[in-house]
XYZ file of C-alpha atoms in Angstrom:
758
model
C 54.362 -18.406 63.657
C 52.908 -15.658 61.418
C 49.836 -14.022 63.008
C 49.373 -11.421 60.288
C 47.127 -13.707 58.238
C 44.665 -14.156 61.083
C 41.654 -11.856 60.781
C 38.056 -11.717 61.881
C 36.846 -13.127 58.559
C 37.720 -16.522 60.075
C 34.722 -16.013 62.388
C 32.434 -16.048 59.373
C 33.342 -19.690 58.765
C 32.019 -20.794 62.173
C 28.951 -23.057 61.665
C 26.821 -21.319 64.298
C 23.582 -22.792 62.897
C 24.574 -26.394 63.770
C 26.136 -26.269 67.273
C 24.656 -29.703 68.216
C 23.940 -28.286 71.683
C 21.204 -26.150 73.217
C 20.916 -23.664 76.063
C 19.736 -24.966 79.385
C 16.490 -23.011 79.867
C 14.457 -25.690 78.074
C 14.648 -29.058 76.358
C 14.292 -30.273 72.763
C 12.544 -33.221 71.092
C 12.799 -34.287 67.452
C 9.770 -36.341 66.368
C 9.554 -38.357 63.156
C 6.555 -38.113 60.825
C 4.250 -39.974 60.343
C 5.325 -42.372 63.110
C 5.322 -39.624 65.767
C 8.293 -41.299 67.374
C 10.902 -39.412 69.415
C 14.178 -39.996 67.544
C 16.405 -37.280 69.054
C 16.313 -35.290 72.305
C 18.415 -33.092 74.531
C 20.109 -34.867 77.423
C 18.491 -32.570 80.009
C 15.011 -34.142 79.573
C 15.536 -36.017 82.838
C 15.851 -32.699 84.664
C 12.571 -31.389 83.278
C 10.501 -34.578 82.799
C 11.990 -37.047 85.280
C 12.597 -39.394 82.326
C 16.008 -40.579 81.216
C 16.860 -39.692 77.599
C 17.589 -43.364 76.762
C 14.071 -44.292 77.934
C 12.511 -41.432 75.980
C 14.271 -42.159 72.679
C 12.284 -44.305 70.215
C 9.127 -44.041 72.349
C 5.919 -42.764 70.799
C 5.053 -39.148 71.438
C 1.542 -40.204 72.433
C 3.066 -41.769 75.563
C 4.154 -38.268 76.603
C 1.423 -36.071 75.099
C -2.281 -36.126 75.867
C -4.791 -37.026 73.156
C -5.817 -33.364 72.870
C -2.194 -32.229 72.497
C -1.564 -34.898 69.844
C -4.601 -33.669 67.912
C -3.174 -30.118 68.002
C 0.206 -31.377 66.786
C -1.386 -33.168 63.822
C -3.037 -29.895 62.859
C 0.401 -28.278 62.860
C 1.486 -30.842 60.265
C -0.990 -29.318 57.819
C 0.685 -25.906 58.063
C 3.707 -24.320 56.428
C 7.318 -25.166 57.228
C 7.897 -21.408 57.549
C 5.514 -21.076 60.505
C 6.095 -21.700 64.175
C 3.298 -22.973 66.412
C 2.976 -22.194 70.097
C 0.995 -23.972 72.786
C 1.033 -22.858 76.403
C 0.723 -24.813 79.631
C 1.091 -28.408 78.368
C 1.406 -31.023 81.130
C 4.289 -33.476 80.481
C 6.416 -36.100 82.230
C 6.404 -37.965 85.514
C 6.652 -34.694 87.382
C 3.429 -33.560 85.700
C 5.103 -30.221 85.046
C 3.638 -27.629 82.720
C 5.559 -26.347 79.687
C 5.189 -23.838 76.898
C 5.822 -25.525 73.523
C 7.139 -24.049 70.295
C 6.835 -26.405 67.315
C 8.426 -26.169 63.881
C 7.385 -28.500 61.077
C 10.102 -29.694 58.649
C 8.346 -32.136 56.247
C 9.637 -35.401 57.764
C 9.872 -34.381 61.395
C 8.816 -31.931 64.093
C 11.234 -29.982 66.274
C 9.622 -29.312 69.644
C 11.133 -26.772 72.025
C 9.789 -26.831 75.582
C 10.270 -24.170 78.249
C 8.857 -24.325 81.803
C 5.505 -22.561 82.023
C 5.251 -19.664 84.448
C 2.152 -17.673 85.182
C 2.595 -14.389 83.343
C 1.802 -11.071 85.031
C 0.788 -9.790 81.604
C -2.895 -9.092 81.161
C -4.783 -8.063 78.054
C -5.502 -4.653 79.577
C -1.831 -4.110 80.408
C -0.697 -5.094 76.894
C -3.282 -2.837 75.287
C -2.283 0.080 77.516
C 1.429 -0.368 76.729
C 0.724 -0.745 73.009
C -1.455 2.366 72.908
C 1.153 4.432 74.776
C 3.978 3.193 72.525
C 2.052 4.008 69.344
C 1.152 7.495 70.598
C 4.768 8.267 71.541
C 6.048 6.945 68.196
C 3.531 9.095 66.317
C 4.845 12.220 68.039
C 8.444 11.426 67.064
C 9.229 13.134 63.742
C 12.935 12.285 63.566
C 14.647 8.895 63.510
C 16.733 9.453 66.662
C 13.585 10.534 68.557
C 11.766 7.455 67.285
C 14.605 5.177 68.401
C 14.834 6.912 71.791
C 11.111 6.279 72.406
C 11.580 2.609 71.544
C 14.620 2.090 73.796
C 12.886 3.695 76.778
C 9.647 1.711 76.321
C 11.460 -1.622 76.002
C 13.574 -1.039 79.131
C 10.535 0.211 81.057
C 8.586 -3.020 80.551
C 11.511 -5.512 80.577
C 13.801 -3.924 83.226
C 16.970 -4.857 81.350
C 20.025 -2.885 82.518
C 20.677 -1.554 79.013
C 18.528 -1.342 75.860
C 20.138 -0.133 72.610
C 18.701 0.589 69.153
C 21.406 -0.452 66.727
C 21.336 0.628 63.028
C 23.400 -1.042 60.286
C 25.177 1.059 57.649
C 25.766 -0.080 54.067
C 28.925 -1.964 55.151
C 27.060 -3.653 58.047
C 28.859 -1.664 60.713
C 26.498 -0.932 63.601
C 25.743 2.453 65.155
C 23.960 2.858 68.507
C 21.415 5.585 67.685
C 19.432 5.329 70.938
C 20.053 3.946 74.412
C 18.289 3.564 77.749
C 20.441 2.303 80.664
C 20.923 2.278 84.379
C 23.070 5.167 85.570
C 25.975 3.012 86.711
C 26.770 1.862 83.144
C 29.024 3.753 80.744
C 27.082 4.971 77.670
C 27.322 3.307 74.269
C 25.163 5.956 72.550
C 26.865 7.115 69.360
C 29.362 4.262 69.465
C 30.005 2.179 66.375
C 30.541 -1.582 66.281
C 32.412 -3.165 63.338
C 30.642 -5.541 60.974
C 32.873 -8.367 62.223
C 31.076 -8.229 65.601
C 28.020 -9.679 63.843
C 29.429 -11.741 60.932
C 27.488 -12.556 57.796
C 26.115 -15.933 58.914
C 24.866 -14.375 62.164
C 23.107 -11.590 60.228
C 21.460 -14.247 58.075
C 20.058 -15.919 61.193
C 18.869 -12.549 62.552
C 17.106 -12.024 59.212
C 15.221 -15.332 59.422
C 14.825 -15.683 63.206
C 13.910 -12.274 64.542
C 14.358 -12.847 68.294
C 17.345 -14.289 70.154
C 17.484 -14.785 73.930
C 20.424 -15.810 76.125
C 19.156 -15.914 79.724
C 22.584 -16.830 81.156
C 25.824 -16.506 79.193
C 27.547 -18.781 81.721
C 25.248 -21.732 81.022
C 26.604 -25.222 80.373
C 25.692 -26.376 76.822
C 23.311 -29.351 76.669
C 24.154 -32.097 74.173
C 21.744 -33.804 71.789
C 21.325 -37.559 71.737
C 22.149 -38.919 69.242
C 24.503 -36.234 67.904
C 23.169 -36.350 64.314
C 19.573 -35.978 63.208
C 18.639 -39.657 62.535
C 16.283 -38.667 59.718
C 18.779 -36.587 57.695
C 22.028 -38.056 59.087
C 23.214 -34.461 59.354
C 23.591 -32.095 62.322
C 20.232 -30.522 63.193
C 19.862 -27.049 61.664
C 18.950 -24.823 64.618
C 18.814 -21.495 62.766
C 15.177 -20.905 63.708
C 15.282 -22.340 67.237
C 15.153 -20.263 70.426
C 17.175 -22.849 72.376
C 20.072 -22.897 69.896
C 23.369 -22.877 71.743
C 25.573 -19.783 71.503
C 28.878 -19.518 69.668
C 31.813 -19.728 72.169
C 33.260 -16.657 70.451
C 30.067 -14.703 71.157
C 29.936 -15.935 74.757
C 33.486 -14.669 75.243
C 32.523 -11.387 73.583
C 29.603 -10.881 76.008
C 31.707 -11.889 78.987
C 34.319 -9.324 77.968
C 31.511 -6.735 78.024
C 30.478 -7.870 81.495
C 27.061 -8.978 80.209
C 25.297 -11.973 81.780
C 22.043 -12.085 79.771
C 20.862 -10.691 76.442
C 17.759 -10.413 74.316
C 18.122 -9.231 70.704
C 15.218 -8.443 68.353
C 15.669 -7.888 64.613
C 14.322 -4.654 63.112
C 13.018 -5.708 59.685
C 12.112 -2.848 57.352
C 10.432 -4.654 54.490
C 12.657 -7.655 53.866
C 15.807 -5.769 54.897
C 17.629 -6.253 58.205
C 17.693 -2.550 59.140
C 19.095 -2.982 62.655
C 18.675 -4.606 66.062
C 17.229 -3.870 69.469
C 19.840 -5.222 71.897
C 18.948 -5.721 75.586
C 21.803 -6.402 78.065
C 21.624 -7.428 81.697
C 24.422 -7.913 84.165
C 22.867 -10.888 85.917
C 20.964 -13.890 84.497
C 17.528 -12.872 83.174
C 14.874 -14.992 81.472
C 11.939 -13.641 79.446
C 9.048 -16.038 78.881
C 7.558 -16.696 75.446
C 4.546 -14.371 75.838
C 6.874 -11.504 76.804
C 9.128 -12.241 73.851
C 6.140 -12.372 71.521
C 4.981 -8.959 72.811
C 8.440 -7.467 72.258
C 8.505 -8.793 68.684
C 5.129 -7.152 68.097
C 6.396 -3.819 69.451
C 9.484 -4.038 67.260
C 7.307 -4.572 64.178
C 5.391 -1.394 65.082
C 8.704 0.465 65.433
C 9.921 -0.908 62.052
C 6.736 0.351 60.415
C 7.377 3.872 61.727
C 11.027 3.733 60.580
C 9.884 2.717 57.104
C 7.283 5.503 57.145
C 9.863 8.168 58.073
C 12.356 6.918 55.467
C 9.613 6.819 52.846
C 8.699 10.450 53.601
C 12.367 11.385 53.269
C 12.577 9.549 49.929
C 9.450 11.278 48.653
C 10.770 14.723 49.602
C 14.010 14.019 47.760
C 12.134 12.676 44.729
C 9.981 15.814 44.584
C 13.065 18.015 44.764
C 14.849 16.378 41.840
C 11.949 15.141 39.717
C 11.430 18.590 38.219
C 15.106 18.874 37.235
C 15.119 15.494 35.499
C 11.860 16.168 33.621
C 13.072 19.608 32.562
C 16.350 18.239 31.183
C 14.663 15.342 29.377
C 12.149 17.793 27.889
C 14.971 19.964 26.543
C 16.790 16.940 25.070
C 13.639 15.822 23.241
C 12.890 19.335 22.003
C 16.368 20.286 20.850
C 17.204 16.867 19.345
C 20.926 17.347 19.984
C 22.021 15.340 23.000
C 25.584 16.575 23.380
C 24.705 20.223 22.865
C 21.760 20.068 25.270
C 23.739 18.363 28.052
C 26.693 20.741 27.685
C 24.365 23.768 27.795
C 22.369 22.594 30.832
C 24.946 21.246 33.262
C 23.243 23.332 35.956
C 20.242 20.979 35.743
C 22.513 17.924 35.922
C 24.153 19.286 39.059
C 20.754 19.441 40.778
C 20.186 15.716 40.253
C 21.820 14.993 43.644
C 23.842 16.536 46.454
C 27.096 16.616 44.486
C 29.306 19.726 44.483
C 30.349 19.390 40.830
C 29.547 17.592 37.584
C 31.335 17.014 34.268
C 30.072 15.864 30.882
C 32.550 14.265 28.476
C 31.788 13.264 24.868
C 33.473 13.535 21.468
C 36.747 14.329 23.283
C 35.149 17.494 24.664
C 34.926 18.230 28.400
C 32.286 20.422 30.030
C 32.259 21.257 33.774
C 29.910 22.803 36.315
C 30.471 23.494 40.014
C 33.530 22.383 42.004
C 35.490 19.773 40.014
C 39.121 18.584 39.628
C 41.299 19.915 36.816
C 41.039 18.734 33.203
C 44.125 16.470 33.290
C 42.851 14.539 36.308
C 39.359 14.190 34.847
C 40.690 12.872 31.542
C 42.927 10.336 33.316
C 39.927 9.305 35.458
C 37.799 8.840 32.324
C 40.545 6.713 30.712
C 40.636 4.532 33.840
C 36.834 4.219 33.990
C 36.693 3.334 30.287
C 39.263 0.522 30.649
C 38.661 -0.876 34.141
C 35.010 -0.074 34.913
C 32.961 -1.400 32.024
C 29.716 -1.401 34.002
C 27.178 1.307 33.188
C 27.403 3.033 36.567
C 30.283 3.310 39.045
C 29.689 4.574 42.590
C 32.126 5.145 45.443
C 32.502 7.401 48.462
C 36.274 6.780 48.564
C 37.677 6.993 45.037
C 41.302 6.740 46.151
C 40.742 3.118 47.247
C 40.295 2.151 43.579
C 42.089 5.004 41.784
C 45.304 6.013 43.534
C 45.776 9.437 41.828
C 42.569 10.556 43.577
C 44.494 10.932 46.888
C 45.692 14.348 45.675
C 42.137 15.449 44.834
C 40.213 14.250 47.893
C 39.113 17.797 48.692
C 36.923 17.857 45.556
C 36.666 14.218 44.398
C 36.562 11.804 47.322
C 33.257 10.420 46.058
C 32.066 10.054 42.468
C 28.990 8.767 40.689
C 29.892 8.019 37.060
C 27.448 7.219 34.250
C 28.730 5.597 31.097
C 26.216 5.726 28.260
C 28.216 4.382 25.312
C 29.837 0.968 25.018
C 32.361 1.929 22.370
C 33.001 5.639 23.000
C 34.188 7.643 25.995
C 30.877 9.232 26.913
C 30.489 9.967 30.628
C 28.600 12.082 33.131
C 30.444 12.233 36.464
C 29.246 13.853 39.691
C 31.798 14.711 42.413
C 31.499 14.910 46.199
C 34.268 16.417 48.364
C 35.995 14.840 51.337
C 34.110 15.084 54.617
C 36.373 14.284 57.553
C 34.437 12.235 60.088
C 35.164 11.277 63.667
C 33.801 7.794 64.346
C 33.555 6.605 67.932
C 34.060 2.856 68.131
C 33.221 0.625 71.090
C 36.835 -0.487 71.432
C 39.541 -0.573 68.775
C 38.033 -2.565 65.855
C 41.462 -3.088 64.252
C 43.150 -4.651 67.249
C 43.681 -8.416 67.000
C 43.537 -10.516 70.156
C 45.252 -13.740 69.150
C 45.409 -16.784 71.389
C 47.773 -19.687 70.835
C 47.172 -23.097 72.343
C 48.687 -26.457 71.346
C 50.124 -24.998 68.125
C 46.667 -23.707 67.157
C 45.836 -20.046 66.889
C 42.478 -18.338 67.054
C 41.102 -14.864 67.425
C 39.654 -13.751 70.706
C 37.057 -10.951 70.927
C 38.468 -7.624 72.020
C 38.729 -7.142 75.779
C 37.912 -3.471 75.874
C 34.775 -1.664 74.699
C 35.931 1.721 75.867
C 35.498 4.718 73.587
C 38.029 4.630 70.726
C 37.888 7.529 68.286
C 38.943 7.326 64.650
C 39.199 10.195 62.165
C 38.188 9.035 58.676
C 39.682 10.930 55.739
C 39.558 10.634 51.935
C 35.873 9.809 52.149
C 32.777 11.733 51.079
C 29.248 11.574 52.326
C 27.636 8.389 50.966
C 25.503 8.427 47.832
C 21.870 7.975 48.792
C 19.770 5.184 47.307
C 17.462 7.745 45.685
C 20.435 9.501 44.028
C 21.656 6.203 42.599
C 18.201 5.203 41.327
C 17.789 8.570 39.581
C 21.216 8.214 37.939
C 20.348 4.709 36.715
C 16.987 5.933 35.390
C 18.602 8.837 33.533
C 21.232 6.528 32.049
C 18.499 4.235 30.700
C 16.825 7.262 29.105
C 20.112 8.295 27.463
C 20.698 4.774 26.122
C 17.165 4.586 24.685
C 17.463 8.064 23.177
C 20.787 7.206 21.517
C 19.329 3.935 20.197
C 16.337 5.803 18.724
C 18.631 8.387 17.139
C 20.742 5.593 15.648
C 17.627 4.006 14.150
C 16.616 7.364 12.679
C 20.070 7.829 11.131
C 19.898 4.342 9.678
C 16.536 5.168 8.131
C 17.980 8.383 6.672
C 20.967 6.463 5.289
C 18.585 3.942 3.777
C 16.571 6.714 2.145
C 19.803 8.201 0.801
C 20.809 4.808 -0.581
C 17.442 4.459 -2.306
C 17.854 7.875 -3.886
C 21.343 6.954 -5.097
C 19.987 3.757 -6.642
C 17.190 5.716 -8.338
C 19.739 8.148 -9.751
C 21.753 5.234 -11.121
C 18.643 3.914 -12.880
C 17.966 7.363 -14.357
C 21.509 7.522 -15.653
C 21.128 4.081 -17.220
C 17.866 5.143 -18.919
C 19.453 8.333 -20.228
C 22.285 6.251 -21.643
C 19.903 4.728 -24.212
C 18.571 8.105 -25.400
C 21.725 10.208 -25.337
C 24.107 8.375 -27.626
C 26.166 11.494 -28.250
C 27.071 11.738 -24.550
C 27.485 7.994 -24.130
C 31.100 7.990 -22.927
C 30.627 10.867 -20.525
C 27.473 9.353 -19.039
C 29.148 5.946 -18.831
C 32.002 7.443 -16.815
C 29.585 9.278 -14.525
C 27.517 6.134 -14.105
C 30.584 4.082 -13.127
C 31.573 6.718 -10.584
C 28.088 6.722 -9.101
C 28.041 2.913 -8.967
C 31.449 2.919 -7.243
C 30.217 5.469 -4.716
C 27.061 3.475 -4.187
C 29.002 0.245 -3.679
C 31.266 1.951 -1.126
C 28.252 3.320 0.743
C 26.639 -0.087 0.524
C 29.739 -1.799 1.976
C 29.891 0.634 4.879
C 26.193 0.334 5.431
C 26.367 -3.454 5.210
C 29.142 -3.544 7.826
C 26.935 -1.528 10.182
C 23.721 -3.348 9.514
C 25.101 -6.907 9.393
C 22.627 -9.663 8.973
C 19.639 -7.361 9.408
C 20.746 -5.354 6.376
C 21.180 -8.538 4.337
C 17.610 -9.449 5.132
C 16.384 -5.963 4.266
C 18.316 -6.009 0.993
C 16.635 -9.284 0.052
C 13.204 -7.950 0.967
C 13.834 -4.671 -0.869
C 14.543 -6.638 -4.047
C 11.472 -8.837 -4.029
C 8.525 -7.865 -6.211
C 5.991 -8.103 -3.404
C 4.981 -5.366 -0.975
C 6.184 -6.514 2.480
C 5.064 -5.423 5.959
C 6.081 -6.999 9.302
C 3.745 -6.073 12.187
C 4.155 -6.846 15.902
C 1.315 -8.206 18.046
C -0.020 -4.669 18.554
C -0.151 -4.039 14.800
C 2.839 -1.665 14.935
C 5.266 -1.550 12.001
C 8.454 -3.461 12.790
C 9.746 -3.566 9.209
C 8.715 -2.785 5.629
C 10.474 -2.906 2.276
C 11.050 -0.158 -0.287
C 8.101 -1.219 -2.426
C 5.803 -0.863 0.595
C 7.097 2.612 1.383
C 6.745 3.680 -2.248
C 3.191 2.331 -2.545
C 2.011 4.068 0.640
C 3.636 7.347 -0.381
C 2.015 7.131 -3.842
C -1.363 6.130 -2.473
C -1.684 8.244 0.690
C 1.196 10.757 0.355
C 2.529 9.505 3.707
C 5.939 8.398 4.971
C 6.048 5.033 6.724
C 7.865 4.957 10.090
C 9.090 2.061 12.220
C 6.829 1.773 15.284
C 3.873 3.430 13.509
C 0.482 1.764 14.020
C -0.328 0.153 10.693
C -4.071 0.900 10.782
C -3.383 4.655 11.037
C -1.822 4.494 7.554
C -5.075 3.310 5.913
C -7.590 6.094 5.354
C -10.566 4.085 3.988
C -12.637 2.786 6.892
C -13.856 -0.294 5.009
C -10.316 -1.305 4.044
C -9.038 -0.582 7.566
C -11.661 -2.869 9.141
C -10.873 -5.650 6.660
C -7.132 -5.400 7.394
C -7.769 -5.440 11.148
C -10.039 -8.492 10.839
C -7.482 -10.449 8.793
C -4.645 -9.382 11.159
C -6.547 -10.750 14.187
C -7.149 -14.063 12.375
C -3.426 -14.376 11.655
C -2.603 -13.670 15.329
C -4.684 -16.744 16.158
C -2.397 -18.836 13.937
C -4.611 -18.882 10.823
C -3.113 -17.763 7.534
C -5.417 -15.527 5.460
C -5.353 -14.906 1.683
C -7.681 -12.425 -0.059
C -7.792 -10.651 -3.434
C -8.855 -7.052 -3.977
C -9.143 -4.586 -6.858
C -7.845 -1.070 -6.106
C -8.999 1.826 -8.288
C -7.839 5.418 -7.733
C -8.834 7.536 -10.729
C -7.295 10.687 -9.198
C -3.815 9.168 -9.489
C -4.620 6.949 -12.520
C -4.175 3.805 -10.434
C -5.947 0.546 -11.281
C -4.369 -2.640 -9.962
C -5.339 -6.040 -8.560
C -3.551 -7.316 -5.384
C -3.488 -10.585 -3.482
C -3.053 -10.072 0.307
C -1.418 -12.856 2.357
C -1.510 -12.572 6.186
C 0.790 -15.113 7.871
C 1.723 -15.452 11.578
C 5.415 -15.229 12.585
C 6.613 -17.645 15.272
C 9.533 -17.432 17.735
C 10.104 -20.563 19.834
C 6.517 -21.623 19.359
C 4.958 -18.257 20.201
C 3.376 -15.850 17.689
C 5.325 -12.577 17.823
C 3.707 -10.796 14.876
C 2.231 -11.004 11.389
C 3.791 -10.681 7.921
C 1.574 -9.050 5.280
C 2.489 -9.667 1.625
C 0.804 -7.712 -1.201
C 1.322 -9.494 -4.528
C 0.462 -7.593 -7.732
C -1.790 -9.937 -9.708
C -2.977 -7.328 -12.244
C -1.338 -9.167 -15.176
C -2.950 -12.436 -14.060
C -6.354 -10.770 -13.828
C -5.917 -9.145 -17.269
C -4.942 -12.529 -18.706
C -7.987 -14.111 -17.090
C -10.231 -11.401 -18.584
C -8.574 -11.783 -21.978
C -9.064 -15.567 -21.909
C -12.720 -15.076 -20.982
C -13.171 -12.716 -23.988
C -11.484 -15.208 -26.336
C -13.550 -18.051 -24.952
C -16.707 -16.030 -25.585
C -15.677 -15.450 -29.227
C -14.843 -19.135 -29.675
C -18.219 -20.102 -28.254
C -19.901 -17.842 -30.853
C -17.845 -19.478 -33.639
C -18.788 -22.886 -32.340
C -22.457 -21.870 -32.344
C -22.189 -20.639 -35.930
C -20.492 -23.857 -36.942
C -22.982 -26.055 -35.168
C -26.152 -24.198 -36.285
C -25.814 -21.732 -39.199
C -23.314 -23.775 -41.290
C -25.337 -26.981 -40.869
C -28.490 -25.489 -42.578
C -27.059 -24.376 -46.017
C -24.785 -27.381 -46.092
C -27.775 -29.731 -45.639
C -29.666 -27.881 -48.438
C -26.693 -28.191 -50.780
C -26.397 -31.921 -50.129
C -30.174 -32.350 -50.761
C -30.030 -30.441 -54.064
C -27.072 -32.517 -55.244
C -29.091 -35.650 -54.577
C -32.032 -34.295 -56.582
C -29.791 -33.362 -59.504
C -28.557 -36.937 -59.638
C -31.958 -38.564 -59.419
C -34.589 -36.173 -60.910
C -35.568 -35.224 -64.498
C -32.756 -33.402 -66.343
C -35.204 -30.667 -67.346
C -35.501 -29.713 -63.668
C -31.716 -29.356 -63.154
C -31.541 -25.657 -64.069
C -33.914 -24.784 -61.226
C -31.896 -26.939 -58.875
C -28.658 -25.284 -59.973
C -30.102 -21.872 -59.230
C -31.041 -23.027 -55.751
C -27.636 -24.675 -55.369
C -25.913 -21.375 -56.233
C -28.093 -19.531 -53.749
C -27.243 -21.934 -50.870
C -23.542 -21.881 -51.828
C -23.532 -18.087 -51.574
C -25.245 -18.346 -48.183
C -22.618 -20.847 -47.042
C -19.860 -18.562 -48.342
C -21.252 -15.635 -46.299
C -21.281 -17.766 -43.162
C -17.676 -18.884 -43.794
C -16.616 -15.205 -44.186
C -18.372 -14.417 -40.937
C -16.437 -17.183 -39.163
C -13.168 -16.024 -40.703
C -13.798 -12.453 -39.523
C -14.402 -13.603 -35.935
C -11.304 -15.812 -36.027
C -9.257 -12.834 -37.233
C -10.363 -10.914 -34.143
C -8.764 -13.520 -31.842
C -5.168 -12.691 -30.846
C -3.162 -15.860 -30.497
């Protein structure tokens, strides 16, 4: 049989949260809601209550609880499933014994844990005195090991456990005993390390959620539940948060190998992080009642607060030390506007970002070094490897040779690295180096030794038998990178990425301006073509060359800009002035016509990100634009017309302004402003009004002045026909006079008609 594949990771698969048994220092009831019926219980209820479990099952809880206790339980139902509820000295059972109850509410049922009630020697005065003394001693401790030593001594003083240890986790979840208080007959564990496999991942999860664990007697006989499955869920009862939860056989064997008979373990939670444990060991059975356990949890919270306070002070000191260096370097980058040159000239500032011994900057196939670093060939091979196999933005390790085998030969200068990659497509890196620091780690027993048991063709791991001092020398490893060092590196990388993006945008804008100038030159050449016939062939050749160059630039530019460029090209070729503003009225985009109009009107250059209202100098116009912009943000399109007159630049145009909201997935993300030149329309309207006025005058002449002489002429003709012939000469004279008058009016009409341009 091959034992080489058996390792302690198998322990992590053990379902320790559903053992289906409890410890023997109390009993358990599972009560359905809303029936309040006992549907599951531990088989030791007869020992505590004098009632057989078969009699207790399916009975109503009210038969066991008093009316006052039932009222309290119903109040618990109104609370959160995350809370636990405690009630002391509850009289239960035929024996009329008193119990301390801990209740957890789980939507459809209650889990009730009961422990025998004992009169506690704790008094309020005693608790206050202990608390005050602990806080004073913790305040005087300025270092972590002093703080932990105070805690270990206080806990053992009030609990009388044989050994109390303060146990800190490292980043790999190995434990280190940083403080210890013990009876003299015990060998010390202070400074000893315990491998992460001693407390596997699922156990750490339980310690995170259930911060106190007591085992009064490791040699107890597990108590079964009846029935085995939770009748409400038809699954094993999850006991993660229960004090009575039975202990893993592997852990029992582990404690027995240590010679421990009773334990109490309290989680040290710094924020939401499982920082470590306070482990209490006793070499004979030892029970701590609920009020004692509650007090110890309270003390541990006070200790965790002081740990957090000390670590926060340490973080702040480090931040103050490096903040100046980062600000100084960023200031130089922004002032000098040449990223590569600035970084290569100020590697001394980069080196002060952390506790590294050397730093390199690599870009454009150029390598720059500061401090103690490996040789150029190794660095370039490392950069090639990082570029291919570590695509993430930041790579951190304190043992580079585990991932990159050539680093074995350079452990003295490059055991640990922190690498920043700030370009996706180019080899651009900043790499800090830390040297090897040989460490002697004292383990509580050999953590690599496998104790394998075979029984009935089954194999399993057994906890190590010995916890004697076992020393290991660790090589090819640097001091770890601190959280603050990593955060600073990530922050600086984000700055570099943003700076490069801004520089790229600026270059694109410059390329666009160059393209516009090229297009303008092409137009000038085309205009000159019509006036310089003698140089037609030469200009034609030059024009074709310029067009070819422009097309090549356009193709390259189009490949870089993609779809955004296509959109811009379309907008640059429309006849309307186009602005796209974000919700804060900042310029997101504008077309060429907009840029040209603003430059002509205000002698200003438009910039992406510029606040649009700062472009407009006239207060009245600015207020009108702001008012219409706010209306559009509310989802209302706005359309207004305005006449713009600037005599100083000989500018007189009419514009129609359209403000329209822009939506993205139903939300307004900005406003598009279109300025449409309607000068020709306005001129046509004015011209039509002038023509209409002239036509109205003609109509008036026709309807009034022509009617009078024409009526006189018709009357005279009638008289000539009917009157005495001797009177005709007088009538003819009058007829001639009226005809001349009519002729003058007709000429007047003709003159006005001639003034109308059709």
